[in-house]
Amino acid sequence: MIAHRSFLPLIAALLSLLTIRTDAQDGWPAEFKAEGHEVRVFAPQPERIDGHRFTARSAVSLRRPGDKNPVFGSIWGDGVLEFDRGSRLGKLVRFTVTDARFPDMEEAERGRIATLISGEMPRHAPPIAIDWLVAAQETEEQGFVSYLNDPPEIIYQEKPGVLLFIDGEPIYAPVEEETDARYDDPNYVTPRPGSVERVVNTPFLLLRRAGGDHFLYGSGMWFRSSAVKGPWVRDHRPPQDLRSLVQRVDSGAALATTDADGASVVPEIVVRTAPAVLLDMDGPPQWRPLDNTGLLYASNTNKDLFLDVGTQEQYLLASGRWYATRDPARGPWRFVAADQLPADFARIPEGSAKDGALAHVSGTFAAREAVRDAQIPQTARVDRKNSAFTVNYDGDPWFDPIPGTEVELAINASVTVLRIRGHYHALDNAVWYDGPTPNGPWSVSTDVPAEVGTIPPDSPAYNTRYVQIYDHTPEVVYVGYTPGYLGSFVQGGVLIYGTGFYYRPWPGFWRPRPFTWGFNMFYDPWIGWGYGGGWGWNWWYPGWHGWGWGPYRPWGWGWGWCGPYGYFPPVIHTHHHYYGHRPSVNSPGGAGRQADATATGGRSQTMDLYAGREAQGIQTTAISRNGAGAPKPGDPRPAVPGQDSRPQPKPFAGDHFSDRDGNVFRQFGDRIERYEAGRWQRIPQTSAGAGTRPEARPGTPPPVARPAQPSPSHRPNPGEIRQDRVRGTQRIQDFQRYQQRPVDPSPRMSRPSGPSRSPAASPAPSRSPSAPSRSPSAPSRGGGGRR
């Protein structure tokens, strides 16, 4: 019998489900033997994560001395985790079982079992994948802070462009030449002293000949203008001394000195000195449909622009926020909350060219997982006796009060310095210090002042609220920061970038501050927020190696554009998203420190503000997938007092989990069974909560219908729990594929070819997670270098 076409997506989803590994994640269940008991603790089900602490429950298999067959039950517990966002793994440091439920077991025996598991779990628990926690967590922050969502200036043009953002009016400083043997070059031309200036309040490589023209370099191209605000024209013959300087930060710069440099698209340079968004198209919008929705998307731009066919309104996604208008050229634009979007936005198919937008649509799996991920910190240990730290000021320390708080902020300091009730607190790259004077002496803090939690979003120090101190001993302090420190915030159940406020430069002193607009920020599930400069591959050079610029060198040279020292959002070249399943990153070479994950111990390209700071007494949390303390089933175990010598039990087939009432379930393929009276009973499919959606991605079960914003009282049914566990497994596998992707050994030498002007001829995006689409119709988002 031939199946009706309407059932084919469901059949494909169910068949593909059978091919997914049924074990929740590598190394689980945790297995150990103690006091004559054989114990298996299945992959945890996190109920809440708060910094490095979490509460979770797990299904447990227990075989006591004399038991012929194991019995199954549930445990609840409180634990402490250390996190490595680079490898996307957590390590269980402490775990205390607070409740245990086994059928027909007396309370005293349950207490003994709880004590036994509490003592053994930290020694035997495998690493816990962050992507498992992200998918399986049952609660997430909804985000009730009021951020500024007023639309910035949205510049619409139907030709490719690059937004050259200068933070206020240009500030010029002379380029200081320095001797560096690394740049020995017989063709190098040394600029005359004072002959070249750089605009220091922009990450663009923007130079001026003293008393002459301005020159802009980016994406392998040179531009010239008599005035900094334009008009700009392409220049194939820039002065040799400028080319020599630029080769210090981009070895590919020499390739742009001839007319035949391979760039088929020459963007228009659009200059702004105030926050703005550039919505540039390669000609009039070329609309493509999104299956099973009433939406079209513009295929001839690297921005996320949609047309709702029913209302004829166009929707732009910028820094995680939505803005709508009927006329993008004239406006006006209005902000649209993520939970007020047309219903079709939640139906954007996973695997489509625009599924990256799902992370910003309220109620979607992608949005919920992105919000959960924003609660996971990067952790580290700080040596209290070896904490080299100083603060520089531009003149005498100058403190301004933060309205509505008891906090004052130093506006001319090289790092964030707060004065609270006469005492001083400094935050340097996610490590807190305190001292009796604005110049120290500084010691590592052991707690964060409560007043920090009152700093409002309209203060540039708002991101300090996202750096925590978890614990301390006489020797070390345990610290961590969540993505909010780097500008990733939760609003209305979705992720946004930046507070929306513009923090004006302080008089007489300039350094980068947290920003929201002007850099085409977009979200990637593996490394967080990245930026795209426009048509090309590299437009920003915020860090200059080997040379600086006059009096601004102590400040601008080291500051990242998001606030913390050295932080620049990851460089991402992407054609199509595949939220959480197909990596968005296409080329890892735009940023200086990005590298093959194999060469970096399996870590991703996430910026870790703690890494490489051992000289400061800071040891970042680094966890490998096959780390110590995480034996796999069947591996030899060291002898432990109290353990018996019976052979290790064989792993159970299928996944095991529990609901909030402690009922235990297992799944084989598409069948869910419940443990009752010592036997496994199959439960009806409807009780399992199975649902369907035509656009469900092959390789995952059909999504389960859920409230857009789940309430704390919502109790997931077995089908919902299993759905999350399957997504967690899929995320782990896809992240591993992402780490193993091929790496271009010389990405800077590749030339931008520009987007095709015939997008209709490009192939449809693949839905296979292992074969990402690379449609030539989608332009590269571009990117920039970082120190």
GROMACS .gro file of N, CA and C in nm, residues 27 48 54 60 67 79 85 121 137 153 159 167 192 241 245 296 345 449 484 562 565 608 682:
model
   69
   27GLY      N    1   2.940   0.851   2.765
   27GLY     CA    2   2.981   0.816   2.900
   27GLY      C    3   2.868   0.787   2.997
   48ARG      N    4   1.683   2.325   3.715
   48ARG     CA    5   1.717   2.467   3.724
   48ARG      C    6   1.869   2.481   3.731
   54PHE      N    7   2.324   2.370   4.024
   54PHE     CA    8   2.207   2.322   3.951
   54PHE      C    9   2.133   2.220   4.036
   60VAL      N   10   1.751   0.606   3.805
   60VAL     CA   11   1.858   0.526   3.864
   60VAL      C   12   1.822   0.378   3.855
   67ASP      N   13   1.965  -0.909   4.507
   67ASP     CA   14   1.866  -0.882   4.402
   67ASP      C   15   1.900  -0.961   4.277
   79GLY      N   16   2.373   2.014   4.288
   79GLY     CA   17   2.510   1.992   4.247
   79GLY      C   18   2.583   2.121   4.215
   85ARG      N   19   3.301   2.659   2.833
   85ARG     CA   20   3.218   2.689   2.717
   85ARG      C   21   3.293   2.665   2.587
  121MET      N   22   2.899   0.993   4.315
  121MET     CA   23   2.871   1.058   4.187
  121MET      C   24   2.983   1.148   4.139
  137GLN      N   25   1.702   2.112   3.007
  137GLN     CA   26   1.662   2.193   3.122
  137GLN      C   27   1.513   2.227   3.113
  153GLU      N   28   1.853   5.433   1.356
  153GLU     CA   29   1.841   5.470   1.215
  153GLU      C   30   1.863   5.345   1.130
  159LYS      N   31   2.178   4.846  -0.306
  159LYS     CA   32   2.311   4.816  -0.359
  159LYS      C   33   2.396   4.774  -0.240
  167ASP      N   34   3.259   5.611   1.640
  167ASP     CA   35   3.192   5.639   1.766
  167ASP      C   36   3.205   5.787   1.800
  192ARG      N   37   5.696   5.854   0.729
  192ARG     CA   38   5.765   5.962   0.799
  192ARG      C   39   5.696   5.989   0.931
  241ASP      N   40   5.359   5.337   0.158
  241ASP     CA   41   5.381   5.331   0.301
  241ASP      C   42   5.256   5.285   0.374
  245LEU      N   43   5.211   4.940   0.607
  245LEU     CA   44   5.155   4.937   0.742
  245LEU      C   45   5.044   4.833   0.754
  296LEU      N   46   0.797   3.523   0.311
  296LEU     CA   47   0.903   3.525   0.212
  296LEU      C   48   1.025   3.588   0.276
  345PHE      N   49   0.613   3.298   1.192
  345PHE     CA   50   0.756   3.303   1.223
  345PHE      C   51   0.798   3.181   1.305
  449PRO      N   52   2.985   4.294   4.556
  449PRO     CA   53   2.899   4.382   4.633
  449PRO      C   54   2.754   4.373   4.586
  484GLY      N   55   2.599   3.741   2.938
  484GLY     CA   56   2.556   3.878   2.957
  484GLY      C   57   2.672   3.974   2.972
  562CYS      N   58   3.323   4.523   2.293
  562CYS     CA   59   3.208   4.492   2.378
  562CYS      C   60   3.232   4.532   2.522
  565TYR      N   61   3.836   4.387   2.824
  565TYR     CA   62   3.966   4.392   2.757
  565TYR      C   63   3.983   4.272   2.663
  608ASP      N   64   3.724   3.302   2.543
  608ASP     CA   65   3.736   3.274   2.686
  608ASP      C   66   3.824   3.382   2.747
  682ARG      N   67   0.418  -0.070   2.845
  682ARG     CA   68   0.412   0.028   2.734
  682ARG      C   69   0.298   0.126   2.758
   0.00000   0.00000   0.00000
